Coordinates of C-alpha atoms in Angstrom, one line a residue:
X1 CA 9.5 10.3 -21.1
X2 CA 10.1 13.7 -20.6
X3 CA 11.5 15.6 -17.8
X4 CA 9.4 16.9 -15.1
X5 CA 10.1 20.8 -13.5
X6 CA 10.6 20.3 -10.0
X7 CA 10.6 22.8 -6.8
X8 CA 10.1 20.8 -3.7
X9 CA 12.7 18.7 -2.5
X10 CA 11.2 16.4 -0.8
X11 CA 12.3 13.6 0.8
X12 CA 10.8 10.0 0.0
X13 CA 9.9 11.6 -3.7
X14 CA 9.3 9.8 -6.7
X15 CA 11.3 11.4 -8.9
X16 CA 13.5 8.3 -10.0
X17 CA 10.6 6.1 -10.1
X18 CA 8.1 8.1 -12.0
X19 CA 8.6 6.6 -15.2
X20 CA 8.0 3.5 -13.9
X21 CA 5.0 4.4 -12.0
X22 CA 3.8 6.1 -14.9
X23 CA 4.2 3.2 -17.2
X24 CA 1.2 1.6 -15.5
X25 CA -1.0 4.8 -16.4
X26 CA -1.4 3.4 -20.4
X27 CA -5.3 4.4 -20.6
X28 CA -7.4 7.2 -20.3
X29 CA -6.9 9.1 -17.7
X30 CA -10.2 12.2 -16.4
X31 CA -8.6 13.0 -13.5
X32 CA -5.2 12.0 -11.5
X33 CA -5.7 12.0 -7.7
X34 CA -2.2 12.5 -5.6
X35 CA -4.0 13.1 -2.2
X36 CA -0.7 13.0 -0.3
X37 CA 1.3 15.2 -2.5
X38 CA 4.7 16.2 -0.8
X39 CA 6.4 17.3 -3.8
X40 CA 4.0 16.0 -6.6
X41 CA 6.1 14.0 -8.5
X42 CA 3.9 11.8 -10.0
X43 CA 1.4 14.9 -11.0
X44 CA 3.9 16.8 -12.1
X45 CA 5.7 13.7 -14.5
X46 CA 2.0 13.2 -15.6
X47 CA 1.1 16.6 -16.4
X48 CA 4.3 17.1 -18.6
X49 CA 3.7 13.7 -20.3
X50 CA -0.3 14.1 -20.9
X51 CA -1.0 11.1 -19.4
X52 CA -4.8 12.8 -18.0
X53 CA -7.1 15.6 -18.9
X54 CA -7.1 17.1 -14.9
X55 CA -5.4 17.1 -11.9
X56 CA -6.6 16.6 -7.7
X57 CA -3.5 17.7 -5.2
X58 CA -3.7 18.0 -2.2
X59 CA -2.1 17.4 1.4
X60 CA -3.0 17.4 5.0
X61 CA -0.3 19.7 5.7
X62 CA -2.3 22.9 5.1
X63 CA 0.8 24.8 4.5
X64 CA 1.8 22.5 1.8
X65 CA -1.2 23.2 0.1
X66 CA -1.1 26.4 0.0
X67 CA 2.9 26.3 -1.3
X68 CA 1.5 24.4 -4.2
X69 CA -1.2 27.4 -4.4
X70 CA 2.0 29.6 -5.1
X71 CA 3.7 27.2 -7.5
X72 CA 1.1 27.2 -9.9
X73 CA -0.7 30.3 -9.5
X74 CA 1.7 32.9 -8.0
X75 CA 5.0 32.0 -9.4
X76 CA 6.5 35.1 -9.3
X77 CA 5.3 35.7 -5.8
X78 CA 6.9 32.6 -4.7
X79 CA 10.4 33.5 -6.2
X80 CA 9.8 37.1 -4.4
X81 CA 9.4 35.7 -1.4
X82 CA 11.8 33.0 -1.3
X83 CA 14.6 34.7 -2.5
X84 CA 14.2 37.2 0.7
X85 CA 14.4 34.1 2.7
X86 CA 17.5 33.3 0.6
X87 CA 19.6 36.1 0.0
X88 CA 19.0 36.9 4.1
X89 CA 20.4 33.4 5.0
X90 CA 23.8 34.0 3.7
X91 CA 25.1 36.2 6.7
X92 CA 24.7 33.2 9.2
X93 CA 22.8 30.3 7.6
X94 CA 22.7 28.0 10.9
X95 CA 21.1 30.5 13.0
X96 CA 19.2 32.2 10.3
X97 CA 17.2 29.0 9.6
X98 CA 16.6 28.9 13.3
X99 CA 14.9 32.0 12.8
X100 CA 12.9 30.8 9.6
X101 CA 12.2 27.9 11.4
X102 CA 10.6 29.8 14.8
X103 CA 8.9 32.0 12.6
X104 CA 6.9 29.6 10.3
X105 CA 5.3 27.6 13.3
X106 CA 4.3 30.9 14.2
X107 CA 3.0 32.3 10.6
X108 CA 2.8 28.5 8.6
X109 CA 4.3 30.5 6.2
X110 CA 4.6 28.6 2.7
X111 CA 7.2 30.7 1.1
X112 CA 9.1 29.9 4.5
X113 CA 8.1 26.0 4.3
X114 CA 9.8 25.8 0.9
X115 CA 12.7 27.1 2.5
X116 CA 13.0 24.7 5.4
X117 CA 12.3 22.3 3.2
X118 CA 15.5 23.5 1.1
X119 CA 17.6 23.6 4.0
X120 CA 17.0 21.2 6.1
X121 CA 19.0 18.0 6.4
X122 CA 18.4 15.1 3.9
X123 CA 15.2 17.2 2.8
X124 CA 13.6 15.0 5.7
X125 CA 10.7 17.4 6.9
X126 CA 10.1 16.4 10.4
X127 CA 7.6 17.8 12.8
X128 CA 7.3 17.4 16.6
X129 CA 4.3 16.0 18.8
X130 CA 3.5 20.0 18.7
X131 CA 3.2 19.8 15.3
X132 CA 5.7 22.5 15.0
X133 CA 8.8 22.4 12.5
X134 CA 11.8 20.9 14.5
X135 CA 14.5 19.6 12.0
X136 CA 17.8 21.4 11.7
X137 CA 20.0 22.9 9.1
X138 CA 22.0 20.9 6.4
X139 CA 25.2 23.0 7.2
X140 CA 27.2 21.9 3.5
X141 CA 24.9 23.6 1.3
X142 CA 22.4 26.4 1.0
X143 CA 19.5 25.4 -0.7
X144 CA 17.3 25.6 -4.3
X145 CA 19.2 28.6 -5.6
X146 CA 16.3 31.4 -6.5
X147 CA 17.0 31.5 -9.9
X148 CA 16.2 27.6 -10.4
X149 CA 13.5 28.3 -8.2
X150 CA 11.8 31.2 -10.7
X151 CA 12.7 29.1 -14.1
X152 CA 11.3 25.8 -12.5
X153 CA 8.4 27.4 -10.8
X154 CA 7.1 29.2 -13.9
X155 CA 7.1 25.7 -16.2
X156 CA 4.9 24.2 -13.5
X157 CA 2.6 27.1 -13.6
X158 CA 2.6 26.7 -17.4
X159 CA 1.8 23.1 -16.7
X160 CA -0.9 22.9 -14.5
X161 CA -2.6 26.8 -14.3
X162 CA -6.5 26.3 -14.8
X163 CA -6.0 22.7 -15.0
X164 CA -5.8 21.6 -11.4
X165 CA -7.7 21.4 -7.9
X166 CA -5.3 22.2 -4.8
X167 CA -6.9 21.5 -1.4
X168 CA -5.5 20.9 1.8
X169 CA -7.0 18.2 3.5
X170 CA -7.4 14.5 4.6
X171 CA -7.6 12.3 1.7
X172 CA -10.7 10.5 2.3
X173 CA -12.5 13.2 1.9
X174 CA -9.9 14.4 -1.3
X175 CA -10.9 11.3 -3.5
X176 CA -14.4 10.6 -2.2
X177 CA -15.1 12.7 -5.7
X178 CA -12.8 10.3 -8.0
X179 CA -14.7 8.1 -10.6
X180 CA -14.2 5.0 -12.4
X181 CA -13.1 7.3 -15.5
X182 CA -10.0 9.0 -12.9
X183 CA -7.0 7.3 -11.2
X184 CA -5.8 7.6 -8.0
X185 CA -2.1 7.9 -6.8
X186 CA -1.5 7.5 -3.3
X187 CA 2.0 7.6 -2.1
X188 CA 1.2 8.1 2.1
X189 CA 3.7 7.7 5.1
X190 CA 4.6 4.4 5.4
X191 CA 4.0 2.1 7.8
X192 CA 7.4 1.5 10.5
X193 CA 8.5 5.2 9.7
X194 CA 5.3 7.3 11.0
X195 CA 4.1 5.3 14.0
X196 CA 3.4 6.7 17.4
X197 CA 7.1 6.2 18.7
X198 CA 8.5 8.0 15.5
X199 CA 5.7 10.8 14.5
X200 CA 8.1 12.2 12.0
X201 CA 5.2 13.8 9.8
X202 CA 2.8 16.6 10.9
X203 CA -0.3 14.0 10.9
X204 CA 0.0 10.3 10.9
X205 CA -1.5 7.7 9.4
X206 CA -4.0 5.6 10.5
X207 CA -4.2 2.3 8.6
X208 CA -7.4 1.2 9.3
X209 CA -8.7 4.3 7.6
X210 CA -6.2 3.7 4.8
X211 CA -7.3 0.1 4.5
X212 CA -11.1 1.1 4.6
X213 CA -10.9 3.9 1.8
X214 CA -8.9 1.1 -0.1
X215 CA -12.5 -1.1 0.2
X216 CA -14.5 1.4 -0.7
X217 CA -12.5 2.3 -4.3
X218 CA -12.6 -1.2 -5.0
X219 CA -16.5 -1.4 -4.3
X220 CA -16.9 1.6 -6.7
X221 CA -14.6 0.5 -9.4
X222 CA -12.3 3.3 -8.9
X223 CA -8.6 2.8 -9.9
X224 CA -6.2 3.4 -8.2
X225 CA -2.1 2.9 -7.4
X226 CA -0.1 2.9 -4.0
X227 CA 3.3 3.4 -3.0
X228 CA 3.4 1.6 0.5
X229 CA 6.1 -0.1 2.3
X230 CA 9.0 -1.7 0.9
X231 CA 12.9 -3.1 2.1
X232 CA 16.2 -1.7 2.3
X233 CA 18.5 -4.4 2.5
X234 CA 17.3 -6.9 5.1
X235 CA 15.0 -3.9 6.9
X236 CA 11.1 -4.2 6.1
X237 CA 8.8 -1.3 6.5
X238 CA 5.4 -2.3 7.4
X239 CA 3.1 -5.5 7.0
X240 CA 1.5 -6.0 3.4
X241 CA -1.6 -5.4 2.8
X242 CA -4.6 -7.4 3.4
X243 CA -5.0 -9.9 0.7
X244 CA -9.1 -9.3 0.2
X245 CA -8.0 -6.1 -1.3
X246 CA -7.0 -8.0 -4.3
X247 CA -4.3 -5.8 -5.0
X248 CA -0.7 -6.7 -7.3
X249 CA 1.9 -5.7 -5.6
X250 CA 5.1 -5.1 -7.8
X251 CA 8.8 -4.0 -6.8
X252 CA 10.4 -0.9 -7.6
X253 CA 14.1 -0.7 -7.2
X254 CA 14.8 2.4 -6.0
X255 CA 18.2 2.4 -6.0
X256 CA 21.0 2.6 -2.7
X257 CA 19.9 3.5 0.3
X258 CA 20.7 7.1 1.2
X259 CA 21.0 6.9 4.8
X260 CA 22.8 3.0 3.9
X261 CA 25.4 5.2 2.0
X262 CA 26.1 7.7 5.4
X263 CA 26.6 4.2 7.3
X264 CA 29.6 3.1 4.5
X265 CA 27.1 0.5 3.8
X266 CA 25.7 -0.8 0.3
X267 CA 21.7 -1.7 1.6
X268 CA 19.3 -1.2 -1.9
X269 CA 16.0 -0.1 -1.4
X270 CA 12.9 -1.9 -2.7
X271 CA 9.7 -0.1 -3.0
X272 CA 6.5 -1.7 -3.0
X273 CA 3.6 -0.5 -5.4
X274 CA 0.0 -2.0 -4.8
X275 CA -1.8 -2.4 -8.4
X276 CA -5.6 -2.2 -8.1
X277 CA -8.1 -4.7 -9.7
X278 CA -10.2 -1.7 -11.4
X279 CA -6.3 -0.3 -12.9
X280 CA -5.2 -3.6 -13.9
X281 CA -8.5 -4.6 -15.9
X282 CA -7.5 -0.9 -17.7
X283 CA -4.4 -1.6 -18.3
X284 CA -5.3 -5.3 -19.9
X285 CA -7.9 -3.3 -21.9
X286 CA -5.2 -1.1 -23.2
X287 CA -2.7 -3.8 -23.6
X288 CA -5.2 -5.2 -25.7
X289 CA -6.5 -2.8 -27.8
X290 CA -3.1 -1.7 -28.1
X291 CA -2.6 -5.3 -30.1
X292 CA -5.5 -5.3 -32.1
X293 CA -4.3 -2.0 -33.6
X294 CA -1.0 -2.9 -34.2
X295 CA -2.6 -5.9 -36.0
X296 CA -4.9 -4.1 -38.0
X297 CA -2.1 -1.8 -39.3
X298 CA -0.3 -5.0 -40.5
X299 CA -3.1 -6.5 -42.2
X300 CA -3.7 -3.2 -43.7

């Protein structure tokens, strides 16, 4: 598979597992749906691999959105702008991003997102029942350096310029468009690390609604693949989903826990992915064509 640019360091992306993820994408694809981007792994792994024709982003976090609108339409903008925010940290880092930080709840800035999102600690973007910006500064490191930024930024602008939708927005209304030709990856907050006691993300989920949009795909024979919940050692986040959904749920081995490794401890994470009926009859399709054509060449 080969190697996806990447500009957002996000935390929670699926970077590591992408190949994996993709692996279940062996048909044709119209569109591919990731209506809770972050840092568009998936997309972006997709894009670079062909695995559909066109592309659906999008995010509820407007200025997320519109950072994606930079990345892929206004590179060099992007680099511009970021590498002001950069090159003005190195004076005083801690209180500069204090500064970055007051100003982009003020302006929603997306050049200035990026750079939170750079600088923060563990790339954990965390928001506060304001909805304003309120994590602090990694103080061991400084960030994507500019100059990865611009190389990085420009192949995903070659990538996906003309050939993809950007919206910011809930997802309901995101992939009330999506077909049974299209695929939809969801990867949302999950469920024990966005409730009401711990609103970590700028707009939480509400399962129900998760659950319901889940329905309706099936009903229209759109297919579709979730990331959702998943253990870390003996931790589980979240109860699985309803079993009328019909869904497969496989397990991703995501590797040691991050914050496991800050506590001297050796926890590996498990990530749950949710398989729909519609994407595993495509997949069986594929699997079996797939066959018949590597028959046919042997007869031949």
């Amino acid at each position: 598979m080969k190697r996806a640019p990447h500009v957002i360091p996000y935390q929670g992306s699926k970077r590591k597992l992408a190949e994996d993820i993709l692996s279940f994408m062996d048909f044709p694809i119209d569109t591919l749906y990731e209506p809770f981007v972050g840092s568009g792994a998936i997309t972006l792994a997709a894009a670079i691999n062909k695995k559909a024709k066109k592309y659906v982003v999008a995010d509820k976090l407007e200025p997320l959105a519109a950072l994606w609108e930079l990345m892929v339409n206004e590179p060099a903008r992007l680099h511009e702008e970021y590498s002001t925010l950069w090159n003005e940290q190195l004076e005083d880092p801690a209180t500069y991003f204090k500064k970055v930080r007051e100003d982009f709840n003020k302006t929603k800035s997306p050049s200035a997102l990026l750079y939170l999102i750079a600088r923060c600690v563990k790339n954990a973007v965390r928001f506060n029942n304001s909805g304003e910006f309120n994590q602090g500064p990694d103080n061991r490191r400084l960030g994507l350096k500019p100059e990865k930024l611009k190389k990085e930024a420009a192949l995903i602008s070659q990538l996906l310029k003309g050939n993809i939708t950007i919206i910011g927005g809930d997802f309901r209304q995101v992939i009330s468009s999506a077909t049974p030709n299209d695929l939809i990856y969801m990867d949302p907050p999950w469920q024990g690390t966005s409730g009401k006691k711990d609103s970590r993300y700028a707009h939480l989920l509400n399962i129900d609604e998760l659950i319901e949009s889940l329905q309706n795909l099936n009903k229209s024979n759109v297919p579709f693949i979730l990331s959702f919940d998943g253990t870390c050692g003996d931790k589980s986040y979240g109860e699985e989903l309803p079993a009328y959904l019909n869904l497969e749920r496989v397990g991703l081995h995501a590797g040691r826990s991050t914050q496991a490794t800050l506590l001297g401890r050796n926890d590996i994470t498990i990530e749950s992915l949710y398989l729909s009926p519609a994407l595993l009859a495509k997949t069986k399709r594929a699997a079996s064509a797939n066959s018949a054509a590597q028959i046919e060449l042997l007869v031949a």
